[in-house]
N, CA, C and O atoms as a DFTB+ gen file, in Angstrom:
644 C
 N C O
     1  1      10.213      -6.243     -20.909
     2  2      10.392      -4.993     -21.648
     3  2       9.302      -4.030     -21.237
     4  3       8.129      -4.398     -21.193
     5  1       9.672      -2.816     -20.939
     6  2       8.706      -1.799     -20.567
     7  2       8.266      -1.042     -21.804
     8  3       8.787      -1.266     -22.897
     9  1       7.312      -0.151     -21.630
    10  2       6.749       0.599     -22.737
    11  2       7.728       1.670     -23.213
    12  3       7.940       2.661     -22.514
    13  1       8.335       1.484     -24.404
    14  2       9.315       2.467     -24.876
    15  2       8.682       3.778     -25.308
    16  3       9.395       4.756     -25.532
    17  1       7.342       3.823     -25.433
    18  2       6.692       5.061     -25.852
    19  2       6.442       5.996     -24.675
    20  3       6.107       7.164     -24.878
    21  1       6.597       5.505     -23.453
    22  2       6.424       6.366     -22.284
    23  2       7.509       7.440     -22.287
    24  3       8.677       7.160     -22.559
    25  1       7.103       8.683     -21.977
    26  2       8.037       9.795     -22.066
    27  2       9.230       9.657     -21.136
    28  3      10.363       9.893     -21.555
    29  1       9.004       9.282     -19.887
    30  2      10.117       9.203     -18.949
    31  2      10.471       7.764     -18.584
    32  3      11.333       7.532     -17.737
    33  1       9.825       6.822     -19.204
    34  2      10.067       5.420     -18.872
    35  2      11.344       4.895     -19.494
    36  3      11.861       5.468     -20.452
    37  1      11.848       3.806     -18.946
    38  2      13.061       3.217     -19.505
    39  2      12.803       2.584     -20.866
    40  3      11.699       2.119     -21.149
    41  1      13.827       2.573     -21.696
    42  2      13.743       1.919     -22.996
    43  2      13.888       0.410     -22.853
    44  3      13.352      -0.356     -23.654
    45  1      14.611      -0.002     -21.834
    46  2      14.861      -1.427     -21.609
    47  2      15.109      -1.644     -20.125
    48  3      15.773      -0.839     -19.473
    49  1      14.574      -2.730     -19.601
    50  2      14.839      -3.101     -18.208
    51  2      14.937      -4.614     -18.135
    52  3      14.090      -5.338     -18.658
    53  1      15.983      -5.070     -17.479
    54  2      16.230      -6.501     -17.345
    55  2      16.644      -6.810     -15.913
    56  3      17.464      -6.103     -15.327
    57  1      16.070      -7.870     -15.355
    58  2      16.491      -8.370     -14.051
    59  2      16.826      -9.844     -14.257
    60  3      15.943     -10.660     -14.524
    61  1      18.099     -10.173     -14.131
    62  2      18.544     -11.550     -14.324
    63  2      19.017     -12.093     -12.981
    64  3      19.905     -11.532     -12.340
    65  1      18.411     -13.182     -12.580
    66  2      18.787     -13.829     -11.317
    67  2      19.793     -14.939     -11.604
    68  3      19.857     -15.449     -12.723
    69  1      20.571     -15.311     -10.604
    70  2      21.588     -16.348     -10.817
    71  2      21.006     -17.662     -11.336
    72  3      19.883     -18.039     -11.003
    73  1      21.789     -18.339     -12.150
    74  2      21.389     -19.622     -12.705
    75  2      21.385     -20.695     -11.617
    76  3      21.923     -20.485     -10.530
    77  1      20.782     -21.835     -11.910
    78  2      20.623     -22.915     -10.928
    79  2      21.932     -23.361     -10.280
    80  3      21.960     -23.534      -9.061
    81  1      23.015     -23.554     -11.031
    82  2      24.257     -23.951     -10.357
    83  2      24.722     -22.935      -9.316
    84  3      25.269     -23.319      -8.282
    85  1      24.513     -21.650      -9.576
    86  2      24.904     -20.629      -8.607
    87  2      24.030     -20.668      -7.363
    88  3      24.505     -20.405      -6.258
    89  1      22.749     -20.997      -7.541
    90  2      21.856     -21.125      -6.394
    91  2      22.332     -22.257      -5.488
    92  3      22.330     -22.124      -4.265
    93  1      22.740     -23.370      -6.096
    94  2      23.247     -24.506      -5.317
    95  2      24.540     -24.125      -4.597
    96  3      24.698     -24.418      -3.412
    97  1      25.457     -23.477      -5.301
    98  2      26.716     -23.054      -4.668
    99  2      26.436     -22.083      -3.526
   100  3      27.048     -22.180      -2.463
   101  1      25.518     -21.154      -3.740
   102  2      25.164     -20.204      -2.689
   103  2      24.587     -20.890      -1.460
   104  3      24.905     -20.516      -0.331
   105  1      23.743     -21.888      -1.675
   106  2      23.169     -22.632      -0.550
   107  2      24.253     -23.389       0.215
   108  3      24.222     -23.449       1.444
   109  1      25.202     -23.961      -0.506
   110  2      26.306     -24.682       0.143
   111  2      27.165     -23.710       0.959
   112  3      27.527     -24.012       2.096
   113  1      27.490     -22.555       0.391
   114  2      28.288     -21.557       1.121
   115  2      27.554     -21.104       2.382
   116  3      28.166     -20.962       3.441
   117  1      26.250     -20.878       2.272
   118  2      25.473     -20.462       3.441
   119  2      25.453     -21.563       4.502
   120  3      25.581     -21.274       5.691
   121  1      25.295     -22.820       4.086
   122  2      25.282     -23.939       5.034
   123  2      26.632     -24.071       5.738
   124  3      26.689     -24.303       6.945
   125  1      27.714     -23.922       4.978
   126  2      29.054     -23.963       5.579
   127  2      29.202     -22.808       6.567
   128  3      29.805     -22.968       7.628
   129  1      28.654     -21.649       6.218
   130  2      28.708     -20.496       7.119
   131  2      28.011     -20.759       8.438
   132  3      28.507     -20.376       9.498
   133  1      26.859     -21.415       8.374
   134  2      26.140     -21.747       9.601
   135  2      26.963     -22.720      10.443
   136  3      27.104     -22.532      11.651
   137  1      27.503     -23.758       9.806
   138  2      28.303     -24.745      10.545
   139  2      29.548     -24.120      11.174
   140  3      29.826     -24.327      12.355
   141  1      30.292     -23.359      10.379
   142  2      31.513     -22.730      10.883
   143  2      31.183     -21.754      12.003
   144  3      31.842     -21.741      13.043
   145  1      30.156     -20.937      11.781
   146  2      29.770     -19.971      12.802
   147  2      29.394     -20.631      14.112
   148  3      29.811     -20.173      15.176
   149  1      28.614     -21.700      14.055
   150  2      28.207     -22.393      15.275
   151  2      29.381     -23.108      15.946
   152  3      29.497     -23.101      17.171
   153  1      30.245     -23.719      15.146
   154  2      31.408     -24.401      15.718
   155  2      32.345     -23.425      16.423
   156  3      32.804     -23.688      17.535
   157  1      32.623     -22.312      15.781
   158  2      33.521     -21.320      16.385
   159  2      32.869     -20.712      17.625
   160  3      33.531     -20.521      18.645
   161  1      31.579     -20.410      17.541
   162  2      30.881     -19.797      18.673
   163  2      30.803     -20.737      19.864
   164  3      30.748     -20.289      21.009
   165  1      30.798     -22.028      19.604
   166  2      30.671     -22.999      20.704
   167  2      31.914     -23.037      21.607
   168  3      31.869     -23.617      22.692
   169  1      33.010     -22.429      21.170
   170  2      34.233     -22.399      21.976
   171  2      34.134     -21.402      23.123
   172  3      34.950     -21.431      24.045
   173  1      33.131     -20.515      23.071
   174  2      32.899     -19.569      24.159
   175  2      33.826     -18.368      24.115
   176  3      34.708     -18.275      23.261
   177  1      33.613     -17.451      25.048
   178  2      34.438     -16.240      25.149
   179  2      34.340     -15.378      23.899
   180  3      33.258     -15.155      23.357
   181  1      35.507     -14.896      23.455
   182  2      35.570     -14.055      22.256
   183  2      35.190     -14.826      21.003
   184  3      34.849     -14.225      19.984
   185  1      35.246     -16.122      21.066
   186  2      34.882     -16.945      19.909
   187  2      33.407     -16.791      19.550
   188  3      33.012     -17.010      18.405
   189  1      32.605     -16.418      20.527
   190  2      31.185     -16.206      20.263
   191  2      30.996     -15.093      19.230
   192  3      30.224     -15.241      18.283
   193  1      31.703     -13.984      19.419
   194  2      31.614     -12.865      18.476
   195  2      32.211     -13.243      17.126
   196  3      31.657     -12.905      16.080
   197  1      33.335     -13.941      17.150
   198  2      33.968     -14.372      15.900
   199  2      33.072     -15.347      15.143
   200  3      32.969     -15.271      13.919
   201  1      32.432     -16.253      15.854
   202  2      31.512     -17.202      15.236
   203  2      30.321     -16.497      14.611
   204  3      29.893     -16.844      13.510
   205  1      29.782     -15.500      15.320
   206  2      28.653     -14.736      14.781
   207  2      29.065     -13.973      13.520
   208  3      28.310     -13.898      12.551
   209  1      30.274     -13.412      13.549
   210  2      30.782     -12.695      12.377
   211  2      30.953     -13.644      11.187
   212  3      30.577     -13.304      10.065
   213  1      31.515     -14.821      11.426
   214  2      31.693     -15.809      10.354
   215  2      30.349     -16.251       9.806
   216  3      30.184     -16.394       8.594
   217  1      29.390     -16.465      10.692
   218  2      28.054     -16.881      10.265
   219  2      27.417     -15.819       9.367
   220  3      26.927     -16.128       8.281
   221  1      27.428     -14.575       9.826
   222  2      26.817     -13.493       9.047
   223  2      27.530     -13.306       7.708
   224  3      26.877     -13.139       6.677
   225  1      28.862     -13.334       7.716
   226  2      29.624     -13.113       6.477
   227  2      29.383     -14.219       5.460
   228  3      29.135     -13.939       4.288
   229  1      29.454     -15.460       5.894
   230  2      29.300     -16.554       4.938
   231  2      27.856     -16.751       4.487
   232  3      27.616     -17.094       3.329
   233  1      26.900     -16.540       5.374
   234  2      25.494     -16.613       4.954
   235  2      25.196     -15.467       3.985
   236  3      24.486     -15.658       2.998
   237  1      25.737     -14.278       4.266
   238  2      25.557     -13.151       3.344
   239  2      26.172     -13.421       1.979
   240  3      25.565     -13.125       0.950
   241  1      27.383     -13.984       1.968
   242  2      28.016     -14.340       0.699
   243  2      27.199     -15.399      -0.033
   244  3      27.036     -15.333      -1.252
   245  1      26.690     -16.366       0.707
   246  2      25.835     -17.391       0.094
   247  2      24.596     -16.791      -0.532
   248  3      24.199     -17.176      -1.632
   249  1      23.975     -15.832       0.179
   250  2      22.804     -15.167      -0.385
   251  2      23.175     -14.409      -1.654
   252  3      22.457     -14.472      -2.651
   253  1      24.291     -13.697      -1.615
   254  2      24.722     -12.926      -2.778
   255  2      24.935     -13.826      -3.985
   256  3      24.540     -13.480      -5.098
   257  1      25.554     -14.974      -3.770
   258  2      25.790     -15.917      -4.863
   259  2      24.468     -16.473      -5.384
   260  3      24.259     -16.551      -6.594
   261  1      23.576     -16.859      -4.473
   262  2      22.352     -17.556      -4.857
   263  2      21.239     -16.633      -5.332
   264  3      20.436     -17.034      -6.175
   265  1      21.166     -15.421      -4.822
   266  2      20.009     -14.577      -5.096
   267  2      20.336     -13.209      -5.664
   268  3      19.419     -12.502      -6.080
   269  1      21.591     -12.801      -5.702
   270  2      21.947     -11.449      -6.137
   271  2      21.681     -11.236      -7.622
   272  3      22.392     -11.800      -8.453
   273  1      20.672     -10.433      -7.980
   274  2      20.351     -10.220      -9.388
   275  2      21.191      -9.103     -10.019
   276  3      21.689      -8.210      -9.334
   277  1      21.330      -9.182     -11.327
   278  2      21.890      -8.076     -12.108
   279  2      20.704      -7.364     -12.749
   280  3      19.941      -7.963     -13.508
   281  1      20.560      -6.087     -12.437
   282  2      19.464      -5.281     -12.980
   283  2      20.064      -4.258     -13.931
   284  3      20.950      -3.492     -13.550
   285  1      19.580      -4.245     -15.169
   286  2      20.078      -3.324     -16.180
   287  2      18.900      -2.489     -16.675
   288  3      17.871      -3.031     -17.079
   289  1      19.058      -1.169     -16.642
   290  2      18.026      -0.257     -17.114
   291  2      18.653       0.721     -18.098
   292  3      19.664       1.357     -17.802
   293  1      18.041       0.831     -19.274
   294  2      18.495       1.775     -20.297
   295  2      17.448       2.876     -20.410
   296  3      16.271       2.607     -20.652
   297  1      17.890       4.123     -20.231
   298  2      17.019       5.275     -20.450
   299  2      17.628       6.106     -21.575
   300  3      18.661       5.741     -22.136
   301  1      16.994       7.202     -21.893
   302  2      17.517       8.078     -22.948
   303  2      18.849       8.713     -22.546
   304  3      19.619       9.134     -23.408
   305  1      19.125       8.784     -21.231
   306  2      20.314       9.476     -20.739
   307  2      21.433       8.570     -20.250
   308  3      22.597       8.970     -20.255
   309  1      21.094       7.347     -19.827
   310  2      22.105       6.524     -19.166
   311  2      21.752       5.041     -19.200
   312  3      20.624       4.639     -19.488
   313  1      22.779       4.252     -18.892
   314  2      22.609       2.819     -18.656
   315  2      22.957       2.601     -17.186
   316  3      24.078       2.881     -16.761
   317  1      21.995       2.101     -16.414
   318  2      22.213       1.825     -15.000
   319  2      22.324       0.318     -14.809
   320  3      21.477      -0.445     -15.275
   321  1      23.373      -0.095     -14.122
   322  2      23.597      -1.506     -13.811
   323  2      23.568      -1.636     -12.302
   324  3      24.311      -0.954     -11.596
   325  1      22.715      -2.507     -11.814
   326  2      22.610      -2.721     -10.380
   327  2      22.985      -4.145     -10.015
   328  3      22.574      -5.103     -10.671
   329  1      23.765      -4.266      -8.963
   330  2      24.129      -5.553      -8.399
   331  2      24.325      -5.288      -6.918
   332  3      24.871      -4.242      -6.565
   333  1      23.902      -6.194      -6.024
   334  2      24.035      -5.895      -4.594
   335  2      25.444      -5.421      -4.236
   336  3      26.437      -6.067      -4.571
   337  1      25.507      -4.315      -3.570
   338  2      26.738      -3.675      -3.086
   339  2      27.575      -3.031      -4.183
   340  3      28.625      -2.466      -3.877
   341  1      27.162      -3.088      -5.442
   342  2      27.990      -2.500      -6.505
   343  2      27.119      -2.101      -7.694
   344  3      26.825      -2.926      -8.560
   345  1      26.714      -0.851      -7.732
   346  2      25.941      -0.335      -8.857
   347  2      26.823       0.560      -9.705
   348  3      27.866       1.036      -9.255
   349  1      26.394       0.780     -10.925
   350  2      27.188       1.598     -11.838
   351  2      26.254       2.302     -12.820
   352  3      25.242       1.738     -13.237
   353  1      26.595       3.521     -13.183
   354  2      25.824       4.280     -14.164
   355  2      26.773       4.792     -15.237
   356  3      27.824       5.359     -14.940
   357  1      26.385       4.582     -16.484
   358  2      27.185       5.050     -17.625
   359  2      26.296       5.950     -18.468
   360  3      25.208       5.552     -18.883
   361  1      26.765       7.157     -18.715
   362  2      26.003       8.085     -19.558
   363  2      25.964       7.581     -20.989
   364  3      26.949       7.029     -21.481
   365  1      24.854       7.762     -21.649
   366  2      24.713       7.325     -23.047
   367  2      25.747       8.022     -23.923
   368  3      26.238       7.429     -24.883
   369  1      26.085       9.271     -23.609
   370  2      27.090      10.005     -24.382
   371  2      28.476       9.388     -24.311
   372  3      29.313       9.643     -25.178
   373  1      28.730       8.574     -23.280
   374  2      30.032       7.921     -23.125
   375  2      30.097       6.557     -23.801
   376  3      31.169       5.958     -23.887
   377  1      28.959       6.063     -24.281
   378  2      28.913       4.745     -24.930
   379  2      29.468       4.877     -26.349
   380  3      29.025       5.721     -27.128
   381  1      30.443       4.029     -26.668
   382  2      31.032       4.055     -28.008
   383  2      30.622       2.865     -28.864
   384  3      30.671       2.942     -30.091
   385  1      30.215       1.760     -28.228
   386  2      29.799       0.571     -28.977
   387  2      28.995      -0.328     -28.053
   388  3      29.108      -0.238     -26.830
   389  1      28.195      -1.183     -28.638
   390  2      27.394      -2.140     -27.878
   391  2      27.210      -3.371     -28.745
   392  3      27.104      -3.265     -29.967
   393  1      27.170      -4.533     -28.121
   394  2      26.987      -5.759     -28.884
   395  2      26.380      -6.868     -28.057
   396  3      26.546      -6.919     -26.839
   397  1      25.678      -7.752     -28.731
   398  2      25.148      -8.938     -28.074
   399  2      26.291      -9.937     -27.906
   400  3      27.130     -10.077     -28.796
   401  1      26.326     -10.616     -26.794
   402  2      27.378     -11.588     -26.536
   403  2      28.433     -11.028     -25.607
   404  3      28.418      -9.847     -25.258
   405  1      29.341     -11.892     -25.216
   406  2      30.399     -11.522     -24.277
   407  2      31.659     -11.193     -25.061
   408  3      32.323     -12.087     -25.586
   409  1      31.985      -9.915     -25.139
   410  2      33.171      -9.464     -25.869
   411  2      34.140      -8.745     -24.949
   412  3      34.944      -7.930     -25.402
   413  1      34.068      -9.046     -23.650
   414  2      34.943      -8.380     -22.696
   415  2      36.369      -8.872     -22.875
   416  3      37.318      -8.107     -22.705
   417  1      36.526     -10.154     -23.220
   418  2      37.867     -10.692     -23.463
   419  2      38.744     -10.664     -22.233
   420  3      39.936     -10.367     -22.315
   421  1      38.157     -10.973     -21.098
   422  2      38.891     -10.905     -19.841
   423  2      39.487     -12.230     -19.437
   424  3      39.899     -13.033     -20.274
   425  1      39.523     -12.443     -18.139
   426  2      40.209     -13.610     -17.589
   427  2      39.350     -14.860     -17.588
   428  3      39.848     -15.926     -17.224
   429  1      38.103     -14.785     -17.970
   430  2      37.302     -15.995     -18.052
   431  2      35.921     -15.833     -17.477
   432  3      35.487     -14.736     -17.126
   433  1      35.247     -16.946     -17.390
   434  2      33.870     -16.945     -16.922
   435  2      33.832     -17.041     -15.408
   436  3      34.824     -17.405     -14.776
   437  1      32.711     -16.723     -14.839
   438  2      32.545     -16.765     -13.409
   439  2      31.219     -16.136     -13.055
   440  3      30.324     -16.057     -13.896
   441  1      31.083     -15.693     -11.838
   442  2      29.836     -15.090     -11.401
   443  2      30.144     -13.793     -10.666
   444  3      31.274     -13.537     -10.248
   445  1      29.104     -12.992     -10.524
   446  2      29.207     -11.776      -9.731
   447  2      29.902     -10.640     -10.453
   448  3      30.078     -10.668     -11.671
   449  1      30.285      -9.665      -9.696
   450  2      31.030      -8.520     -10.221
   451  2      32.477      -8.956     -10.364
   452  3      33.114      -9.341      -9.384
   453  1      32.993      -8.895     -11.573
   454  2      34.352      -9.374     -11.834
   455  2      35.171      -8.313     -12.542
   456  3      34.705      -7.658     -13.475
   457  1      36.397      -8.159     -12.080
   458  2      37.367      -7.347     -12.789
   459  2      38.012      -8.264     -13.811
   460  3      38.570      -9.301     -13.452
   461  1      37.940      -7.891     -15.078
   462  2      38.417      -8.743     -16.164
   463  2      39.709      -8.236     -16.786
   464  3      40.129      -8.743     -17.826
   465  1      40.332      -7.266     -16.186
   466  2      41.549      -6.679     -16.738
   467  2      41.375      -5.174     -16.834
   468  3      40.328      -4.637     -16.471
   469  1      42.377      -4.515     -17.310
   470  2      42.380      -3.052     -17.360
   471  2      41.142      -2.489     -18.073
   472  3      40.960      -2.687     -19.274
   473  1      40.305      -1.791     -17.318
   474  2      39.114      -1.156     -17.874
   475  2      37.988      -2.107     -18.210
   476  3      36.991      -1.689     -18.798
   477  1      38.116      -3.364     -17.859
   478  2      37.108      -4.366     -18.209
   479  2      36.454      -4.908     -16.939
   480  3      37.134      -5.378     -16.027
   481  1      35.138      -4.836     -16.898
   482  2      34.366      -5.348     -15.776
   483  2      33.225      -6.196     -16.314
   484  3      32.777      -6.000     -17.443
   485  1      32.759      -7.132     -15.509
   486  2      31.623      -7.959     -15.904
   487  2      30.707      -8.171     -14.707
   488  3      31.161      -8.402     -13.586
   489  1      29.423      -8.088     -14.969
   490  2      28.385      -8.427     -14.001
   491  2      27.757      -9.708     -14.519
   492  3      26.931      -9.674     -15.431
   493  1      28.147     -10.846     -13.937
   494  2      27.738     -12.144     -14.463
   495  2      26.938     -12.945     -13.439
   496  3      27.346     -13.085     -12.286
   497  1      25.798     -13.465     -13.875
   498  2      25.027     -14.393     -13.052
   499  2      24.484     -15.545     -13.891
   500  3      23.572     -16.255     -13.467
   501  1      25.041     -15.722     -15.066
   502  2      24.590     -16.788     -15.959
   503  2      23.628     -16.250     -17.005
   504  3      23.110     -15.141     -16.879
   505  1      23.400     -17.030     -18.016
   506  2      22.469     -16.638     -19.074
   507  2      23.125     -15.788     -20.140
   508  3      24.349     -15.673     -20.189
   509  1      22.301     -15.186     -21.002
   510  2      22.813     -14.391     -22.113
   511  2      23.586     -13.162     -21.645
   512  3      23.303     -12.588     -20.593
   513  1      24.565     -12.778     -22.451
   514  2      25.420     -11.637     -22.120
   515  2      25.351     -10.591     -23.236
   516  3      25.037     -10.894     -24.387
   517  1      25.654      -9.361     -22.851
   518  2      25.825      -8.261     -23.797
   519  2      27.056      -7.485     -23.345
   520  3      27.446      -7.538     -22.179
   521  1      27.658      -6.766     -24.285
   522  2      28.855      -5.988     -23.969
   523  2      28.608      -4.527     -24.313
   524  3      28.123      -4.199     -25.396
   525  1      28.950      -3.664     -23.374
   526  2      28.828      -2.232     -23.553
   527  2      30.233      -1.646     -23.523
   528  3      30.946      -1.785     -22.529
   529  1      30.630      -0.994     -24.603
   530  2      31.941      -0.349     -24.663
   531  2      31.708       1.145     -24.426
   532  3      30.861       1.765     -25.070
   533  1      32.471       1.706     -23.495
   534  2      32.323       3.118     -23.164
   535  2      33.707       3.735     -23.036
   536  3      34.717       3.041     -23.147
   537  1      33.749       5.028     -22.804
   538  2      35.033       5.737     -22.760
   539  2      35.967       5.222     -21.680
   540  3      37.181       5.398     -21.783
   541  1      35.424       4.586     -20.640
   542  2      36.254       4.075     -19.553
   543  2      36.653       2.622     -19.702
   544  3      37.421       2.113     -18.885
   545  1      36.150       1.932     -20.731
   546  2      36.486       0.524     -20.921
   547  2      35.326      -0.285     -21.455
   548  3      34.495       0.211     -22.216
   549  1      35.284      -1.542     -21.042
   550  2      34.235      -2.459     -21.485
   551  2      33.488      -2.997     -20.277
   552  3      34.046      -3.143     -19.189
   553  1      32.207      -3.288     -20.495
   554  2      31.369      -3.803     -19.439
   555  2      30.548      -4.968     -19.984
   556  3      29.731      -4.788     -20.887
   557  1      30.767      -6.165     -19.433
   558  2      29.976      -7.329     -19.801
   559  2      28.804      -7.448     -18.842
   560  3      28.971      -7.306     -17.631
   561  1      27.607      -7.710     -19.385
   562  2      26.395      -7.719     -18.566
   563  2      25.550      -8.958     -18.837
   564  3      25.350      -9.338     -19.991
   565  1      25.059      -9.583     -17.780
   566  2      24.023     -10.597     -17.932
   567  2      22.714      -9.847     -18.143
   568  3      22.311      -9.050     -17.296
   569  1      22.049     -10.097     -19.264
   570  2      20.775      -9.451     -19.578
   571  2      19.778     -10.507     -20.040
   572  3      20.167     -11.585     -20.489
   573  1      18.496     -10.191     -19.928
   574  2      17.454     -11.135     -20.325
   575  2      17.451     -11.350     -21.835
   576  3      17.335     -12.483     -22.300
   577  1      17.578     -10.269     -22.603
   578  2      17.568     -10.359     -24.062
   579  2      18.635      -9.419     -24.624
   580  3      18.421      -8.208     -24.686
   581  1      19.779      -9.965     -25.034
   582  2      20.869      -9.107     -25.510
   583  2      20.493      -8.247     -26.715
   584  3      20.948      -7.109     -26.825
   585  1      19.671      -8.774     -27.614
   586  2      19.326      -8.009     -28.815
   587  2      18.422      -6.826     -28.481
   588  3      18.579      -5.751     -29.059
   589  1      17.477      -7.009     -27.553
   590  2      16.647      -5.882     -27.116
   591  2      17.497      -4.837     -26.394
   592  3      17.274      -3.636     -26.554
   593  1      18.468      -5.289     -25.603
   594  2      19.380      -4.365     -24.920
   595  2      20.147      -3.527     -25.944
   596  3      20.234      -2.306     -25.813
   597  1      20.698      -4.183     -26.958
   598  2      21.452      -3.478     -27.996
   599  2      20.546      -2.470     -28.705
   600  3      20.948      -1.327     -28.920
   601  1      19.336      -2.877     -29.067
   602  2      18.403      -1.966     -29.741
   603  2      18.087      -0.750     -28.876
   604  3      18.010       0.368     -29.384
   605  1      17.902      -0.961     -27.567
   606  2      17.593       0.153     -26.669
   607  2      18.762       1.132     -26.574
   608  3      18.554       2.345     -26.588
   609  1      19.985       0.618     -26.476
   610  2      21.158       1.498     -26.388
   611  2      21.345       2.253     -27.702
   612  3      21.626       3.451     -27.692
   613  1      21.192       1.568     -28.821
   614  2      21.319       2.229     -30.129
   615  2      20.251       3.307     -30.279
   616  3      20.534       4.401     -30.767
   617  1      19.019       3.000     -29.857
   618  2      17.930       3.975     -29.920
   619  2      18.247       5.196     -29.061
   620  3      18.028       6.328     -29.494
   621  1      18.757       4.981     -27.858
   622  2      19.102       6.099     -26.971
   623  2      20.239       6.928     -27.567
   624  3      20.246       8.152     -27.444
   625  1      21.192       6.267     -28.209
   626  2      22.315       6.998     -28.813
   627  2      21.864       7.830     -30.010
   628  3      22.505       8.833     -30.324
   629  1      20.803       7.452     -30.676
   630  2      20.281       8.214     -31.811
   631  2      19.890       9.632     -31.378
   632  3      20.002      10.582     -32.153
   633  1      19.431       9.756     -30.131
   634  2      19.010      11.058     -29.634
   635  2      20.169      12.036     -29.442
   636  3      19.962      13.250     -29.428
   637  1      21.389      11.514     -29.294
   638  2      22.527      12.423     -29.066
   639  2      23.318      12.662     -30.334
   640  3      24.216      13.504     -30.355
   641  1      23.001      11.937     -31.384
   642  2      23.768      12.072     -32.639
   643  2      23.477      13.353     -33.355
   644  3      24.041      13.608     -34.418
């Protein structure tokens, strides 16, 4: 938690890294990527480029699974959600509700950036969840402390009331 009394500082900041099972899955995906890439590249010719592409893609996916954090920052003006290759910003004025826990009600649990149905998205890497309801839908977030997140969003919304 950062200093909420700072004039331009965030009210809340959370960086949640993937849970241990995701780290293991990511390592396995990366290892498979290395094996597949080397096997395909060993065929020679155009397979060398295809093998390199497979290696880079699968090792990158493995890294994303194992190390890709969800970063959530609440300021007086917006909620910023960061995830490798997919960030999102929601204005505080567009927030209609917020709650601790997973209330997205989508297709189920999983990891990463997930589409959970019409207007429902989730940034999941394990651990505690919070739900942000806004004019465009619902957003489920992995956060370090859901109750502090809710308090920060409610505090920011007080300024626009």
